[in-house]
Amino acid sequence: MYLASVGPLRTPLRRVPGNVVALGIVSLVTDVSAEMVTAILPLYLVFGLGLNPLQFGLLDGLYAGATAVLRLVGGHVADRWRRLKTVAGVGYALSAISKVGFLAAGSTVPAIGAVLAIDRAGKGLRTAPRDALISLSSDPSTMGRSFGVHRALDTIGAFLGPLVASLVLWASLNDYNSVFVTSFALATCGVILLTAFVRDQPPPPTPTSRGLPMLSLLREAKFRRCCVWAAALGLFTITDSFVYLAVQRRWDISTSLFPLLPLGTAGTFLLLAIPLGRLGDRVGRWKVFLGGHLALIVALVIVCGPVGTWWLVLALHGAFYAATDGVLPAAVGPLLPENLRASGLAVLQTGQALARMAAAVTVGLLWTLWDLRPALLAFTLALLAVTIAAAIFRPLEVRR
């Protein structure tokens, strides 16, 4: 039986469709798998393989941006075939298979880059169809809540991932291959859960038209402005790995504790995802989205300044994600026709992915040339300027 068939749940997830909860559980299991690898990767690449900041920035940029083109492919194919669940399932399966690739890659940097690209390709394929499923399964007036619940369940997985990775490393006497094997097993479970419990929500047929229908969406002024501002903000958003490396360097945190740093981000994300999603439903999702960027700015100022604590930085980093990760698709979703919902979200997310790829490479380059603190300060000032501009020239002011 599909979990979606039980209808809206009452407590503690009142008024949240069962399909959204089912997708959240799939994301929870998959994120345990993904974050096991993410938690150890900066440590493995920088401290284990001795990559310099520019090399790491290139790989981190690849990790952030390899989804770009396939986000568009995933969104277009899902809408054209009207098979959101199938396309999302292919993406989840591709990411699961990539975990085995780490075993073959060993310490070869190009091979690791190829495996990361495959993993991110899987994420690129699945993200837009999955978010379209959430959107099409939800009432427009409570879409922020639905995305908040999904992201909260997803974040439980992100919270557990580093813990499981640390436990596996301890039990295997620091054998990284054991982490990759365990990650593969969990990712496979996620694919099985998706197949068994998530119900597809096929959008209406896409009308025949010249060119790619998703590109026609950019003719809509509100949607186009949302995409432009989201990409502009992403262009100066420090990626997670650099945040954790900056925290480790600023407070001289032991490398043995480094894999646990994402727990601070995930814990705050988990606590705030649903409240901030509901707040966006009430006061305006774009306002909450920009507020999340202000939280990231404060976190970066603390990293660069003489006072502050590492746990406050991680808490603000988690608040940034809680205010942006699910709030933005909830804001943009109602602007898109149902038959192009996955395609439109793919266009939005592709702009962000490409921008963050450029940001990662640029931070790595500036770190190599100037050192870490000047690089972070430059990006922080630029992000503040773009956030203020986005608040003044807001692309939309809708609550639902």
Tab-separated table of C-alpha atoms in Angstrom:
chain	number	residue	atom	x	y	z
A	1	MET	CA	0.000	0.000	0.000
A	2	TYR	CA	1.241	3.498	-0.789
A	3	LEU	CA	1.849	5.632	2.268
A	4	ALA	CA	0.268	8.448	0.237
A	5	SER	CA	-3.079	6.628	0.313
A	6	VAL	CA	-3.575	7.256	4.031
A	7	GLY	CA	-4.356	10.924	3.319
A	8	PRO	CA	-3.211	13.957	5.292
A	9	LEU	CA	-1.606	13.141	8.632
A	10	ARG	CA	-2.886	14.866	11.747
A	11	THR	CA	-0.234	15.018	14.402
A	12	PRO	CA	2.557	15.933	14.575
A	13	LEU	CA	2.475	16.531	10.805
A	14	ARG	CA	-1.043	17.969	10.613
A	15	ARG	CA	-2.319	18.814	7.131
A	16	VAL	CA	0.714	17.299	5.417
A	17	PRO	CA	-0.118	14.874	2.565
A	18	GLY	CA	1.058	11.299	3.002
A	19	ASN	CA	2.946	11.443	-0.297
A	20	VAL	CA	5.073	14.279	1.075
A	21	VAL	CA	5.871	12.271	4.203
A	22	ALA	CA	6.749	9.229	2.085
A	23	LEU	CA	9.124	11.322	-0.022
A	24	GLY	CA	10.579	12.723	3.190
A	25	ILE	CA	11.324	9.226	4.495
A	26	VAL	CA	13.008	8.322	1.202
A	27	SER	CA	15.111	11.471	1.477
A	28	LEU	CA	15.915	10.681	5.118
A	29	VAL	CA	17.406	7.291	4.255
A	30	THR	CA	19.156	8.615	1.154
A	31	ASP	CA	20.631	11.538	3.068
A	32	VAL	CA	22.111	9.239	5.701
A	33	SER	CA	23.936	7.594	2.809
A	34	ALA	CA	24.954	10.854	1.125
A	35	GLU	CA	26.083	12.676	4.271
A	36	MET	CA	28.233	9.727	5.348
A	37	VAL	CA	30.381	10.460	2.302
A	38	THR	CA	30.029	14.254	2.456
A	39	ALA	CA	31.153	14.338	6.096
A	40	ILE	CA	34.468	12.610	5.423
A	41	LEU	CA	35.178	13.983	1.961
A	42	PRO	CA	36.822	17.362	2.824
A	43	LEU	CA	38.959	15.640	5.450
A	44	TYR	CA	39.898	12.855	3.050
A	45	LEU	CA	40.745	15.171	0.153
A	46	VAL	CA	42.501	18.009	2.014
A	47	PHE	CA	44.198	16.168	4.884
A	48	GLY	CA	44.405	12.661	3.419
A	49	LEU	CA	45.340	13.370	-0.198
A	50	GLY	CA	46.905	16.791	0.441
A	51	LEU	CA	44.918	18.803	-2.119
A	52	ASN	CA	45.569	22.547	-2.117
A	53	PRO	CA	42.610	24.965	-1.796
A	54	LEU	CA	42.316	25.551	-5.546
A	55	GLN	CA	42.246	21.811	-6.314
A	56	PHE	CA	39.681	21.281	-3.585
A	57	GLY	CA	37.654	24.222	-4.891
A	58	LEU	CA	37.568	22.672	-8.352
A	59	LEU	CA	36.317	19.350	-6.971
A	60	ASP	CA	33.858	21.075	-4.645
A	61	GLY	CA	32.620	23.157	-7.553
A	62	LEU	CA	32.177	19.994	-9.588
A	63	TYR	CA	30.262	18.490	-6.666
A	64	ALA	CA	27.987	21.550	-6.558
A	65	GLY	CA	27.593	22.114	-10.278
A	66	ALA	CA	27.612	18.687	-11.913
A	67	THR	CA	23.846	18.613	-11.381
A	68	ALA	CA	23.237	21.605	-13.623
A	69	VAL	CA	22.530	20.169	-17.064
A	70	LEU	CA	20.893	17.008	-15.751
A	71	ARG	CA	18.503	19.054	-13.605
A	72	LEU	CA	17.145	20.420	-16.873
A	73	VAL	CA	17.078	16.958	-18.441
A	74	GLY	CA	15.350	15.448	-15.411
A	75	GLY	CA	12.721	18.172	-15.260
A	76	HIS	CA	12.033	18.121	-18.998
A	77	VAL	CA	11.825	14.331	-19.286
A	78	ALA	CA	9.632	14.011	-16.183
A	79	ASP	CA	7.126	16.555	-17.532
A	80	ARG	CA	7.259	15.259	-21.111
A	81	TRP	CA	6.786	11.607	-20.106
A	82	ARG	CA	4.551	12.520	-17.156
A	83	ARG	CA	6.624	10.142	-15.002
A	84	LEU	CA	7.876	12.198	-12.078
A	85	LYS	CA	8.416	9.202	-9.807
A	86	THR	CA	10.245	7.164	-12.466
A	87	VAL	CA	12.728	9.915	-13.312
A	88	ALA	CA	13.314	10.643	-9.618
A	89	GLY	CA	13.901	6.910	-9.046
A	90	VAL	CA	16.547	6.786	-11.775
A	91	GLY	CA	18.335	9.680	-10.079
A	92	TYR	CA	18.268	7.973	-6.679
A	93	ALA	CA	19.570	4.727	-8.240
A	94	LEU	CA	22.411	6.535	-10.024
A	95	SER	CA	23.572	8.126	-6.771
A	96	ALA	CA	23.444	4.734	-5.053
A	97	ILE	CA	25.620	3.140	-7.737
A	98	SER	CA	28.172	5.960	-7.468
A	99	LYS	CA	28.972	4.933	-3.886
A	100	VAL	CA	30.529	1.743	-5.237
A	101	GLY	CA	32.620	3.902	-7.555
A	102	PHE	CA	34.558	5.309	-4.609
A	103	LEU	CA	35.931	1.822	-3.988
A	104	ALA	CA	37.387	1.716	-7.489
A	105	ALA	CA	38.570	5.351	-7.513
A	106	GLY	CA	40.981	4.905	-4.625
A	107	SER	CA	43.180	8.005	-4.179
A	108	THR	CA	43.162	9.036	-7.856
A	109	VAL	CA	41.843	12.603	-7.959
A	110	PRO	CA	40.422	12.493	-11.538
A	111	ALA	CA	38.629	9.247	-10.731
A	112	ILE	CA	37.206	10.749	-7.537
A	113	GLY	CA	36.023	13.709	-9.593
A	114	ALA	CA	34.269	11.359	-12.026
A	115	VAL	CA	32.523	9.519	-9.178
A	116	LEU	CA	31.414	12.823	-7.652
A	117	ALA	CA	30.039	13.856	-11.030
A	118	ILE	CA	27.999	10.628	-11.266
A	119	ASP	CA	26.651	11.114	-7.743
A	120	ARG	CA	25.667	14.720	-8.470
A	121	ALA	CA	24.191	13.683	-11.814
A	122	GLY	CA	21.851	11.406	-9.888
A	123	LYS	CA	20.910	14.256	-7.579
A	124	GLY	CA	20.376	16.494	-10.587
A	125	LEU	CA	17.987	14.029	-12.197
A	126	ARG	CA	15.892	13.486	-9.092
A	127	THR	CA	15.640	16.910	-7.462
A	128	ALA	CA	13.216	18.705	-9.792
A	129	PRO	CA	10.806	15.729	-10.220
A	130	ARG	CA	10.867	15.118	-6.462
A	131	ASP	CA	10.105	18.767	-5.657
A	132	ALA	CA	7.400	18.764	-8.337
A	133	LEU	CA	5.856	15.707	-6.631
A	134	ILE	CA	5.844	17.601	-3.318
A	135	SER	CA	4.333	20.664	-4.967
A	136	LEU	CA	1.634	18.746	-6.864
A	137	SER	CA	0.755	16.720	-3.753
A	138	SER	CA	0.257	19.858	-1.610
A	139	ASP	CA	-2.304	22.588	-1.176
A	140	PRO	CA	-0.854	25.901	-2.461
A	141	SER	CA	-1.750	27.676	0.791
A	142	THR	CA	0.359	25.279	2.886
A	143	MET	CA	3.093	24.469	0.397
A	144	GLY	CA	5.735	26.044	2.631
A	145	ARG	CA	4.720	23.667	5.426
A	146	SER	CA	4.924	20.664	3.073
A	147	PHE	CA	8.406	21.567	1.895
A	148	GLY	CA	9.400	22.276	5.494
A	149	VAL	CA	8.262	18.823	6.617
A	150	HIS	CA	10.081	17.168	3.730
A	151	ARG	CA	13.275	19.116	4.418
A	152	ALA	CA	13.011	18.335	8.145
A	153	LEU	CA	12.827	14.598	7.453
A	154	ASP	CA	15.638	14.980	4.928
A	155	THR	CA	17.701	16.754	7.573
A	156	ILE	CA	17.235	13.945	10.092
A	157	GLY	CA	19.163	11.882	7.561
A	158	ALA	CA	21.763	14.622	7.237
A	159	PHE	CA	22.084	14.624	11.036
A	160	LEU	CA	22.481	10.851	11.264
A	161	GLY	CA	24.894	10.558	8.324
A	162	PRO	CA	28.023	11.942	10.040
A	163	LEU	CA	27.238	9.912	13.179
A	164	VAL	CA	26.954	6.712	11.166
A	165	ALA	CA	30.158	7.570	9.258
A	166	SER	CA	32.054	8.137	12.503
A	167	LEU	CA	30.703	4.894	13.964
A	168	VAL	CA	31.661	2.920	10.853
A	169	LEU	CA	35.154	4.472	10.811
A	170	TRP	CA	35.599	3.616	14.479
A	171	ALA	CA	34.378	0.033	14.031
A	172	SER	CA	36.492	-0.513	10.901
A	173	LEU	CA	39.651	1.126	12.282
A	174	ASN	CA	39.432	4.116	9.898
A	175	ASP	CA	38.741	2.084	6.765
A	176	TYR	CA	37.102	4.569	4.354
A	177	ASN	CA	35.940	1.727	2.090
A	178	SER	CA	33.645	0.539	4.873
A	179	VAL	CA	31.930	3.926	4.816
A	180	PHE	CA	31.380	3.685	1.062
A	181	VAL	CA	29.936	0.143	1.280
A	182	THR	CA	27.544	1.119	4.084
A	183	SER	CA	26.534	4.237	2.162
A	184	PHE	CA	25.717	2.121	-0.907
A	185	ALA	CA	23.523	-0.246	1.136
A	186	LEU	CA	21.519	2.631	2.628
A	187	ALA	CA	21.117	4.363	-0.748
A	188	THR	CA	19.730	1.127	-2.171
A	189	CYS	CA	17.178	1.018	0.663
A	190	GLY	CA	16.089	4.522	-0.313
A	191	VAL	CA	15.386	3.387	-3.893
A	192	ILE	CA	13.313	0.466	-2.593
A	193	LEU	CA	11.278	2.751	-0.313
A	194	LEU	CA	10.574	5.137	-3.189
A	195	THR	CA	9.341	2.276	-5.373
A	196	ALA	CA	7.131	0.801	-2.660
A	197	PHE	CA	5.588	3.796	-0.894
A	198	VAL	CA	5.569	6.903	-3.101
A	199	ARG	CA	2.657	7.455	-5.462
A	200	ASP	CA	3.234	9.257	-8.745
A	201	GLN	CA	1.430	12.536	-9.444
A	202	PRO	CA	1.449	12.778	-13.250
A	203	PRO	CA	1.085	16.387	-14.427
A	204	PRO	CA	-1.263	17.255	-17.300
A	205	PRO	CA	0.152	16.570	-20.771
A	206	THR	CA	2.576	19.192	-22.050
A	207	PRO	CA	1.122	20.936	-25.135
A	208	THR	CA	3.135	20.541	-28.317
A	209	SER	CA	5.131	23.701	-29.012
A	210	ARG	CA	8.229	24.845	-30.775
A	211	GLY	CA	11.483	24.598	-28.861
A	212	LEU	CA	11.850	23.527	-25.269
A	213	PRO	CA	8.728	24.345	-23.196
A	214	MET	CA	10.870	25.031	-20.126
A	215	LEU	CA	12.586	27.924	-21.888
A	216	SER	CA	9.217	29.517	-22.602
A	217	LEU	CA	8.747	29.808	-18.851
A	218	LEU	CA	11.518	32.399	-18.752
A	219	ARG	CA	9.255	34.751	-20.691
A	220	GLU	CA	7.183	35.075	-17.515
A	221	ALA	CA	8.600	38.121	-15.728
A	222	LYS	CA	8.097	36.962	-12.127
A	223	PHE	CA	9.601	33.547	-12.707
A	224	ARG	CA	12.514	34.974	-14.694
A	225	ARG	CA	13.329	37.506	-11.964
A	226	CYS	CA	13.209	34.774	-9.303
A	227	CYS	CA	15.710	32.702	-11.310
A	228	VAL	CA	18.048	35.668	-11.842
A	229	TRP	CA	18.088	36.723	-8.194
A	230	ALA	CA	18.448	33.157	-6.906
A	231	ALA	CA	21.450	32.642	-9.196
A	232	ALA	CA	22.950	36.008	-8.209
A	233	LEU	CA	22.734	35.071	-4.534
A	234	GLY	CA	24.173	31.621	-5.259
A	235	LEU	CA	27.142	33.220	-6.995
A	236	PHE	CA	28.348	34.544	-3.619
A	237	THR	CA	27.182	31.704	-1.365
A	238	ILE	CA	30.041	29.848	0.336
A	239	THR	CA	29.608	26.102	-0.149
A	240	ASP	CA	29.311	23.805	2.866
A	241	SER	CA	32.767	22.277	2.630
A	242	PHE	CA	34.481	25.665	2.745
A	243	VAL	CA	32.352	26.707	5.727
A	244	TYR	CA	33.438	23.613	7.654
A	245	LEU	CA	37.068	24.012	6.641
A	246	ALA	CA	36.946	27.668	7.752
A	247	VAL	CA	35.429	26.684	11.109
A	248	GLN	CA	38.067	23.977	11.592
A	249	ARG	CA	40.857	26.439	10.853
A	250	ARG	CA	39.418	29.350	12.867
A	251	TRP	CA	38.956	27.347	16.082
A	252	ASP	CA	41.624	24.691	15.450
A	253	ILE	CA	39.164	21.823	15.737
A	254	SER	CA	40.669	18.338	15.819
A	255	THR	CA	40.517	16.430	12.551
A	256	SER	CA	38.937	13.521	14.404
A	257	LEU	CA	35.948	15.755	15.192
A	258	PHE	CA	35.741	17.332	11.731
A	259	PRO	CA	33.169	14.812	10.347
A	260	LEU	CA	30.796	15.849	13.153
A	261	LEU	CA	30.688	19.553	12.218
A	262	PRO	CA	27.700	19.093	9.842
A	263	LEU	CA	25.660	17.968	12.862
A	264	GLY	CA	25.483	21.571	14.056
A	265	THR	CA	24.076	22.677	10.724
A	266	ALA	CA	21.703	19.720	10.475
A	267	GLY	CA	20.416	20.116	14.031
A	268	THR	CA	19.401	23.742	13.498
A	269	PHE	CA	17.974	22.944	10.076
A	270	LEU	CA	15.874	20.198	11.646
A	271	LEU	CA	14.497	22.521	14.346
A	272	LEU	CA	13.714	25.431	12.033
A	273	ALA	CA	12.666	23.874	8.698
A	274	ILE	CA	8.970	23.490	9.550
A	275	PRO	CA	8.578	26.764	11.546
A	276	LEU	CA	10.263	28.808	8.814
A	277	GLY	CA	8.227	27.059	6.113
A	278	ARG	CA	5.038	28.001	7.970
A	279	LEU	CA	6.357	31.520	8.525
A	280	GLY	CA	6.884	31.840	4.777
A	281	ASP	CA	3.257	30.788	4.192
A	282	ARG	CA	2.151	33.628	6.467
A	283	VAL	CA	4.457	36.592	5.860
A	284	GLY	CA	5.910	35.908	2.408
A	285	ARG	CA	8.354	33.246	1.287
A	286	TRP	CA	10.759	35.629	-0.450
A	287	LYS	CA	11.245	37.569	2.808
A	288	VAL	CA	12.143	34.376	4.657
A	289	PHE	CA	14.453	33.354	1.805
A	290	LEU	CA	16.422	36.605	2.051
A	291	GLY	CA	16.463	36.352	5.847
A	292	GLY	CA	18.280	33.055	5.474
A	293	HIS	CA	21.039	34.759	3.491
A	294	LEU	CA	21.410	37.340	6.247
A	295	ALA	CA	21.965	34.467	8.690
A	296	LEU	CA	24.760	33.141	6.469
A	297	ILE	CA	26.323	36.605	6.279
A	298	VAL	CA	26.403	36.861	10.082
A	299	ALA	CA	27.958	33.380	10.277
A	300	LEU	CA	30.751	34.361	7.875
A	301	VAL	CA	31.403	37.605	9.771
A	302	ILE	CA	31.849	35.579	12.966
A	303	VAL	CA	34.273	33.205	11.227
A	304	CYS	CA	36.360	36.166	10.063
A	305	GLY	CA	36.107	38.169	13.300
A	306	PRO	CA	37.893	38.052	16.638
A	307	VAL	CA	34.885	36.960	18.722
A	308	GLY	CA	32.235	34.292	18.484
A	309	THR	CA	31.978	30.528	18.790
A	310	TRP	CA	31.987	27.686	16.288
A	311	TRP	CA	28.626	26.375	17.419
A	312	LEU	CA	26.974	29.742	16.711
A	313	VAL	CA	28.397	29.676	13.174
A	314	LEU	CA	26.992	26.177	12.588
A	315	ALA	CA	23.613	27.198	14.043
A	316	LEU	CA	23.406	30.196	11.701
A	317	HIS	CA	24.496	27.977	8.805
A	318	GLY	CA	21.609	25.641	9.607
A	319	ALA	CA	19.207	28.600	9.833
A	320	PHE	CA	20.351	29.660	6.364
A	321	TYR	CA	19.364	26.295	4.925
A	322	ALA	CA	16.083	26.125	6.845
A	323	ALA	CA	15.087	29.530	5.426
A	324	THR	CA	16.122	28.819	1.833
A	325	ASP	CA	16.259	25.156	0.822
A	326	GLY	CA	12.522	24.425	0.861
A	327	VAL	CA	11.198	27.978	0.983
A	328	LEU	CA	12.398	28.941	-2.500
A	329	PRO	CA	10.663	26.087	-4.414
A	330	ALA	CA	7.564	26.706	-2.292
A	331	ALA	CA	7.653	30.356	-3.404
A	332	VAL	CA	8.234	29.621	-7.078
A	333	GLY	CA	6.050	26.513	-7.442
A	334	PRO	CA	2.697	28.367	-7.568
A	335	LEU	CA	4.048	30.568	-10.380
A	336	LEU	CA	4.468	27.536	-12.644
A	337	PRO	CA	1.790	25.607	-14.582
A	338	GLU	CA	1.270	22.056	-13.344
A	339	ASN	CA	2.337	20.505	-16.645
A	340	LEU	CA	5.719	22.296	-16.432
A	341	ARG	CA	6.248	22.273	-12.667
A	342	ALA	CA	9.296	19.964	-12.752
A	343	SER	CA	10.792	21.798	-15.738
A	344	GLY	CA	10.431	25.199	-14.097
A	345	LEU	CA	11.955	24.069	-10.819
A	346	ALA	CA	14.799	22.499	-12.820
A	347	VAL	CA	15.541	25.833	-14.506
A	348	LEU	CA	15.560	27.579	-11.118
A	349	GLN	CA	17.807	24.958	-9.505
A	350	THR	CA	20.159	24.819	-12.478
A	351	GLY	CA	20.890	28.521	-12.160
A	352	GLN	CA	21.682	28.052	-8.479
A	353	ALA	CA	23.875	25.006	-9.143
A	354	LEU	CA	25.946	26.758	-11.798
A	355	ALA	CA	26.318	29.831	-9.607
A	356	ARG	CA	27.467	27.803	-6.609
A	357	MET	CA	29.911	25.883	-8.769
A	358	ALA	CA	31.461	29.200	-9.800
A	359	ALA	CA	31.459	30.324	-6.158
A	360	ALA	CA	33.346	27.223	-4.986
A	361	VAL	CA	36.027	27.585	-7.652
A	362	THR	CA	36.404	31.313	-6.948
A	363	VAL	CA	36.733	30.823	-3.187
A	364	GLY	CA	39.375	28.151	-3.773
A	365	LEU	CA	41.286	30.489	-6.091
A	366	LEU	CA	41.088	33.470	-3.712
A	367	TRP	CA	42.091	31.275	-0.777
A	368	THR	CA	45.152	30.174	-2.749
A	369	LEU	CA	46.047	33.763	-3.709
A	370	TRP	CA	45.008	35.742	-0.610
A	371	ASP	CA	44.464	33.197	2.194
A	372	LEU	CA	41.123	32.143	3.654
A	373	ARG	CA	40.056	35.190	5.700
A	374	PRO	CA	40.347	37.784	2.880
A	375	ALA	CA	38.536	35.411	0.518
A	376	LEU	CA	35.636	34.979	2.950
A	377	LEU	CA	35.433	38.705	3.657
A	378	ALA	CA	35.253	39.529	-0.052
A	379	PHE	CA	32.443	37.022	-0.587
A	380	THR	CA	30.584	38.185	2.516
A	381	LEU	CA	30.529	41.811	1.349
A	382	ALA	CA	29.386	40.770	-2.125
A	383	LEU	CA	26.634	38.544	-0.692
A	384	LEU	CA	25.421	41.383	1.534
A	385	ALA	CA	25.225	43.757	-1.443
A	386	VAL	CA	23.250	41.266	-3.548
A	387	THR	CA	20.902	40.438	-0.633
A	388	ILE	CA	20.097	44.126	-0.113
A	389	ALA	CA	19.489	44.557	-3.848
A	390	ALA	CA	17.208	41.504	-3.917
A	391	ALA	CA	15.221	42.952	-0.995
A	392	ILE	CA	14.773	46.271	-2.808
A	393	PHE	CA	14.009	44.867	-6.259
A	394	ARG	CA	12.004	41.886	-4.986
A	395	PRO	CA	10.824	39.605	-7.805
A	396	LEU	CA	7.582	38.628	-6.112
A	397	GLU	CA	5.554	39.484	-3.087
A	398	VAL	CA	3.119	36.640	-2.701
A	399	ARG	CA	2.349	34.591	0.362
A	400	ARG	CA	1.040	31.556	-1.475
